[in-house]
Amino acid sequence: MKRLHIDVKGVVQGVGFRPFVYNLALKLNLKGFVTNTSHGVTIDLEGENIEKFLYILRNEPPPLAKIYSIETEEFPINNYSTFEIVESIDDAGFTHISEDVSICDDCLKELFNPSDRRYLYPFINCTNCGPRYTITIKVPYDRPNTTMSIFKMCHDCLTEYKDPLNRRFHAQPNACPVCGPEVSLFIKTSEGFKEIANPFVESIRLIKEGKIVAIRGLGGFQLCCDATNADAVENLRKRKKRSNKPFALMAPSLQSIGKYCLLSENEKNILTSPMRPIVLLKKKNKCKLPEIIAPKNSCIGFMLPYTPLHYLLFYYPIDYKPNFNRANPHFDALVMTSGNISEEPIITKNEEAFEKLQNVTDAFLIHNREIFMRVDDSVVRELNGKIYFIRRARGFVPKAIQLKEEIPEVLGVGADLKNTFTLIKSKYAIMSQHIGDMENIETVEFFEEVLNNLKSVYRIEPVALGYDLHPGYYSSQWAKEYGKKTDIQRFALQHHYCHIASLMAEYWLDELFGIAFDGTGYGIDGNIWGSEFLYCDIKNFQRLAHLKPIRLPGGEHAIKDCSRIALSLIGEAFGDDFDLISKLPLSEATSENKIRQILKLKKITQFSPSSSGMGRFFDGISSLIGVSHYNSFEAEAAIALESSISQGKEFSDKYCYDFEFKNSEENSSMENSLIIDYTLMIRQIVDDLLQGVSISDISWKFHNTIVKIIIELTIYFKGKYGFDRLGLSGGVFQNSYLVRETIKILEKNGIKPLVHINVPANDACISLGQAYIVGKRLIS
């Protein structure tokens, strides 16, 4: 017989960990206690079967638990007579908050069981499911520290809550229709919004009539309409001022999704996982959903319901008994997009929603459980059987990213687009949810709100911070002001260096050869970069190769109006040949007079900065061949270009355009860098256009050419420097064709590709790279 003091760190609060420990101890006849602390979970245990207890603890924990470490220390025998769960201890330590997870199967069965006391209750949950991060005010994760503290549990709920053998033992959001949150529906009338009875029945009726309903969900409001009703979708797009950006859809089942999209087994597994992200799926050739949902896009983002409220919208009994074989849902697909005005953060408060969304929606389906942490839906795609992030938010945040070693408490403030921030404490990087684009005061306030919340919850006070080198970024300006106020050390770091550094953090590396392809990043020479082949270590980086710079006539205007970039590309290859331009699809995008003005403008350096951004190159090609001439949202033209490739196409070395590598004429600090000259490529693309080659084939050959450039340069630098792995980062690598085919060809050539596994490849990963570099520099 012996006694062990056991400290468990990880995601071990709010996931049924203490009742698991309690029941395991009873089963093995062990005595002592278990408690939550601000460090994690502490177990004091004595008896004969402690080794067996530890084995099961390590290998068979609760499904939602994530154990990062188990530390044990032997103590003198205390002669405990029982095993107990004791009150939580707030000891100013550090523990991990669980992510929000979808409703579990047990609760789902109870939700639609007429004999259950929680029948049709939209806030049903248990220890294995429900809200976590969005309602947590501070740790330890106990009810008084959540937004559920205002709801006093009734006798039945309290009995469940106190019973270690019950599925709802210490389920902090535990509630029922007697004692918990409630749903209300307000409909727009000529006299304002009026509350009406039967919220779900009426919401379903309104949606079927083509109306738009604002729904207060788990991490904020969502705007909902019938996805099969083209007029309703178009109306939502106009009211929300959404331009062409795709809408996310929610379907009641995999069977419904399968009517519209191709589904692999891996994609099915991701869709049905407890995280329930939006998954980007290939449309079927004859997809019957309105094109306006995702114009010029070969993919649709689908998710399954993840809250009981969502399930009730699909299956609430009206004139039939719900068939939970999912045979008779009210809808096959609903638009379920963020409840906000374009480019502002998702709305969480009822009052704010009534104020800001009154001209967008026809009704509000609201509730009175407060949202402490606003969180949007996560967006992912499947890549080689794994999740590949586009947007990391609900279901994944604030899951910590484990690092190789302890690092001082630091902050990475991120970039301006797709902003996130990263805090580091001990051996863990805690990334914020998707914040958005730092272009308005509302987003900056959201940034500060989440930063203050996470600093408080995790008890982090940064001693240094990293920010983007770009002097015009709002995030950089914020960092400088924050640094002055707090008097902490500040590091200005190059954008693409931090892209690769984020991969170094994920793979526990101190150096890495990598490729960062994106649209815009401020270079150390003051120019716009974005097609970077880099060697990076903790101290610095070396630029090995990049795309030949392209003029952007009108600067920022060219990022929206891709025809300007296309005209620059033609100018590089042919000069200002107006007769040639008039024969190309590009001429359909704008008037003859405007084309002549742009041709003049691109010669004025002051108004036409140069860019080596690969994203801009994709934009220019998209316009050049007539796929898309305008970016109404980021990467719209590039997405349309990829979507134009016929399904089933793979990389072929025989179907590529020509290019050249030339020595750089830059300053001595860049003397080893190579220039990727695309002049031959543009000439051949134009030749294909004039000969009537299909847009689909031209796009395919262009993508193949980019893959070939990557492979040839990688093999060249491998021979020169001797590396055997290569990092791939930047928003351009969210192009599904490009990343999949690049990975395959790299592996065939004996090079291990490193892609992001915890964060998106776009600018959302920048903050992790910043924090990692700053922290490592402080200890090196």
Tab-separated table of N, CA and C in Angstrom, residues 485-546:
chain	number	residue	atom	x	y	z
A	485	LYS	N	2.942	52.067	-22.864
A	485	LYS	CA	2.167	52.130	-21.618
A	485	LYS	C	2.669	51.128	-20.584
A	486	THR	N	3.062	49.946	-21.058
A	486	THR	CA	3.463	48.883	-20.128
A	486	THR	C	4.972	48.797	-19.953
A	487	ASP	N	5.700	49.535	-20.803
A	487	ASP	CA	7.162	49.556	-20.733
A	487	ASP	C	7.765	48.160	-20.867
A	488	ILE	N	7.227	47.364	-21.820
A	488	ILE	CA	7.803	46.043	-22.064
A	488	ILE	C	8.587	46.058	-23.370
A	489	GLN	N	9.448	45.088	-23.510
A	489	GLN	CA	10.311	44.993	-24.673
A	489	GLN	C	9.480	44.699	-25.926
A	490	ARG	N	9.843	45.339	-27.061
A	490	ARG	CA	9.078	45.180	-28.290
A	490	ARG	C	10.001	44.770	-29.437
A	491	PHE	N	9.494	43.861	-30.303
A	491	PHE	CA	10.256	43.375	-31.443
A	491	PHE	C	9.418	43.548	-32.714
A	492	ALA	N	9.932	44.303	-33.685
A	492	ALA	CA	9.286	44.410	-35.000
A	492	ALA	C	9.839	43.287	-35.876
A	493	LEU	N	8.958	42.426	-36.372
A	493	LEU	CA	9.385	41.218	-37.076
A	493	LEU	C	8.786	41.149	-38.474
A	494	GLN	N	9.597	40.707	-39.430
A	494	GLN	CA	9.132	40.641	-40.826
A	494	GLN	C	8.023	39.597	-40.984
A	495	HIS	N	7.052	39.942	-41.768
A	495	HIS	CA	5.808	39.198	-41.932
A	495	HIS	C	6.028	37.733	-42.331
A	496	HIS	N	6.789	37.497	-43.388
A	496	HIS	CA	6.933	36.134	-43.923
A	496	HIS	C	7.876	35.291	-43.063
A	497	TYR	N	8.802	35.934	-42.428
A	497	TYR	CA	9.638	35.280	-41.419
A	497	TYR	C	8.752	34.669	-40.337
A	498	CYS	N	7.705	35.403	-39.931
A	498	CYS	CA	6.813	34.906	-38.880
A	498	CYS	C	5.889	33.802	-39.390
A	499	HIS	N	5.560	33.832	-40.690
A	499	HIS	CA	4.825	32.700	-41.270
A	499	HIS	C	5.611	31.402	-41.039
A	500	ILE	N	6.880	31.417	-41.399
A	500	ILE	CA	7.698	30.210	-41.254
A	500	ILE	C	7.979	29.917	-39.785
A	501	ALA	N	8.138	30.972	-38.983
A	501	ALA	CA	8.374	30.774	-37.544
A	501	ALA	C	7.193	30.081	-36.876
A	502	SER	N	5.984	30.313	-37.374
A	502	SER	CA	4.821	29.629	-36.790
A	502	SER	C	4.913	28.124	-37.023
A	503	LEU	N	5.436	27.722	-38.170
A	503	LEU	CA	5.689	26.295	-38.412
A	503	LEU	C	6.795	25.781	-37.493
A	504	MET	N	7.814	26.592	-37.265
A	504	MET	CA	8.879	26.201	-36.336
A	504	MET	C	8.309	25.943	-34.949
A	505	ALA	N	7.360	26.774	-34.529
A	505	ALA	CA	6.723	26.581	-33.220
A	505	ALA	C	5.937	25.278	-33.183
A	506	GLU	N	5.184	24.991	-34.236
A	506	GLU	CA	4.351	23.792	-34.269
A	506	GLU	C	5.185	22.516	-34.292
A	507	TYR	N	6.335	22.563	-34.964
A	507	TYR	CA	7.154	21.355	-35.131
A	507	TYR	C	8.387	21.341	-34.223
A	508	TRP	N	8.463	22.288	-33.269
A	508	TRP	CA	9.528	22.323	-32.260
A	508	TRP	C	10.908	22.459	-32.908
A	509	LEU	N	11.052	23.423	-33.805
A	509	LEU	CA	12.294	23.614	-34.551
A	509	LEU	C	12.915	24.968	-34.218
A	510	ASP	N	14.227	25.028	-34.351
A	510	ASP	CA	14.948	26.286	-34.188
A	510	ASP	C	15.409	26.856	-35.527
A	511	GLU	N	15.256	26.091	-36.597
A	511	GLU	CA	15.573	26.584	-37.931
A	511	GLU	C	14.745	25.812	-38.947
A	512	LEU	N	14.487	26.441	-40.089
A	512	LEU	CA	13.658	25.794	-41.100
A	512	LEU	C	13.778	26.526	-42.426
A	513	PHE	N	13.894	25.749	-43.512
A	513	PHE	CA	13.724	26.292	-44.847
A	513	PHE	C	12.231	26.273	-45.141
A	514	GLY	N	11.710	27.378	-45.662
A	514	GLY	CA	10.275	27.426	-45.897
A	514	GLY	C	9.905	28.332	-47.046
A	515	ILE	N	8.654	28.167	-47.486
A	515	ILE	CA	8.083	29.000	-48.537
A	515	ILE	C	6.867	29.703	-47.954
A	516	ALA	N	6.833	31.025	-48.087
A	516	ALA	CA	5.686	31.817	-47.638
A	516	ALA	C	5.089	32.516	-48.854
A	517	PHE	N	3.942	32.027	-49.294
A	517	PHE	CA	3.224	32.610	-50.432
A	517	PHE	C	1.964	33.303	-49.918
A	518	ASP	N	1.877	34.617	-50.092
A	518	ASP	CA	0.647	35.327	-49.740
A	518	ASP	C	0.498	36.550	-50.622
A	519	GLY	N	-0.405	37.446	-50.252
A	519	GLY	CA	-0.657	38.609	-51.087
A	519	GLY	C	0.224	39.786	-50.745
A	520	THR	N	0.328	40.081	-49.456
A	520	THR	CA	1.024	41.293	-49.039
A	520	THR	C	1.764	41.071	-47.733
A	521	GLY	N	3.022	41.505	-47.710
A	521	GLY	CA	3.804	41.522	-46.482
A	521	GLY	C	4.923	42.540	-46.634
A	522	TYR	N	5.114	43.357	-45.630
A	522	TYR	CA	6.107	44.425	-45.709
A	522	TYR	C	7.513	43.842	-45.624
A	523	GLY	N	8.349	44.142	-46.624
A	523	GLY	CA	9.704	43.613	-46.664
A	523	GLY	C	10.693	44.507	-45.956
A	524	ILE	N	11.851	43.959	-45.640
A	524	ILE	CA	12.865	44.748	-44.929
A	524	ILE	C	13.473	45.828	-45.826
A	525	ASP	N	13.210	45.748	-47.143
A	525	ASP	CA	13.681	46.779	-48.062
A	525	ASP	C	12.609	47.832	-48.334
A	526	GLY	N	11.466	47.718	-47.629
A	526	GLY	CA	10.400	48.689	-47.803
A	526	GLY	C	9.432	48.368	-48.918
A	527	ASN	N	9.687	47.293	-49.658
A	527	ASN	CA	8.789	46.883	-50.733
A	527	ASN	C	7.793	45.834	-50.243
A	528	ILE	N	6.811	45.546	-51.102
A	528	ILE	CA	5.797	44.549	-50.758
A	528	ILE	C	6.298	43.178	-51.187
A	529	TRP	N	6.391	42.259	-50.223
A	529	TRP	CA	6.828	40.896	-50.507
A	529	TRP	C	5.625	39.949	-50.500
A	530	GLY	N	5.902	38.657	-50.859
A	530	GLY	CA	4.812	37.696	-50.770
A	530	GLY	C	5.007	36.416	-51.559
A	531	SER	N	6.250	36.161	-52.006
A	531	SER	CA	6.526	34.901	-52.726
A	531	SER	C	7.883	34.376	-52.268
A	532	GLU	N	8.022	34.219	-50.965
A	532	GLU	CA	9.343	34.108	-50.350
A	532	GLU	C	9.824	32.673	-50.143
A	533	PHE	N	11.016	32.389	-50.635
A	533	PHE	CA	11.763	31.185	-50.275
A	533	PHE	C	12.770	31.634	-49.228
A	534	LEU	N	12.655	31.100	-48.001
A	534	LEU	CA	13.413	31.626	-46.871
A	534	LEU	C	14.166	30.533	-46.121
A	535	TYR	N	15.323	30.925	-45.581
A	535	TYR	CA	15.945	30.129	-44.525
A	535	TYR	C	15.771	30.927	-43.238
A	536	CYS	N	15.184	30.307	-42.226
A	536	CYS	CA	14.870	31.009	-40.972
A	536	CYS	C	15.490	30.299	-39.780
A	537	ASP	N	15.996	31.078	-38.847
A	537	ASP	CA	16.322	30.558	-37.522
A	537	ASP	C	15.783	31.539	-36.491
A	538	ILE	N	16.100	31.310	-35.232
A	538	ILE	CA	15.533	32.139	-34.174
A	538	ILE	C	16.002	33.591	-34.265
A	539	LYS	N	17.224	33.798	-34.719
A	539	LYS	CA	17.810	35.133	-34.722
A	539	LYS	C	17.453	35.951	-35.952
A	540	ASN	N	17.309	35.273	-37.122
A	540	ASN	CA	17.138	36.039	-38.347
A	540	ASN	C	16.646	35.139	-39.472
A	541	PHE	N	16.637	35.685	-40.697
A	541	PHE	CA	16.244	34.901	-41.857
A	541	PHE	C	17.017	35.391	-43.075
A	542	GLN	N	17.055	34.549	-44.098
A	542	GLN	CA	17.690	34.905	-45.360
A	542	GLN	C	16.690	34.680	-46.492
A	543	ARG	N	16.563	35.661	-47.357
A	543	ARG	CA	15.659	35.571	-48.509
A	543	ARG	C	16.404	34.910	-49.663
A	544	LEU	N	15.963	33.721	-50.058
A	544	LEU	CA	16.680	32.941	-51.064
A	544	LEU	C	16.161	33.155	-52.482
A	545	ALA	N	14.852	33.365	-52.614
A	545	ALA	CA	14.255	33.558	-53.935
A	545	ALA	C	12.884	34.193	-53.791
A	546	HIS	N	12.438	34.816	-54.866
A	546	HIS	CA	11.103	35.409	-54.874
A	546	HIS	C	10.681	35.724	-56.300
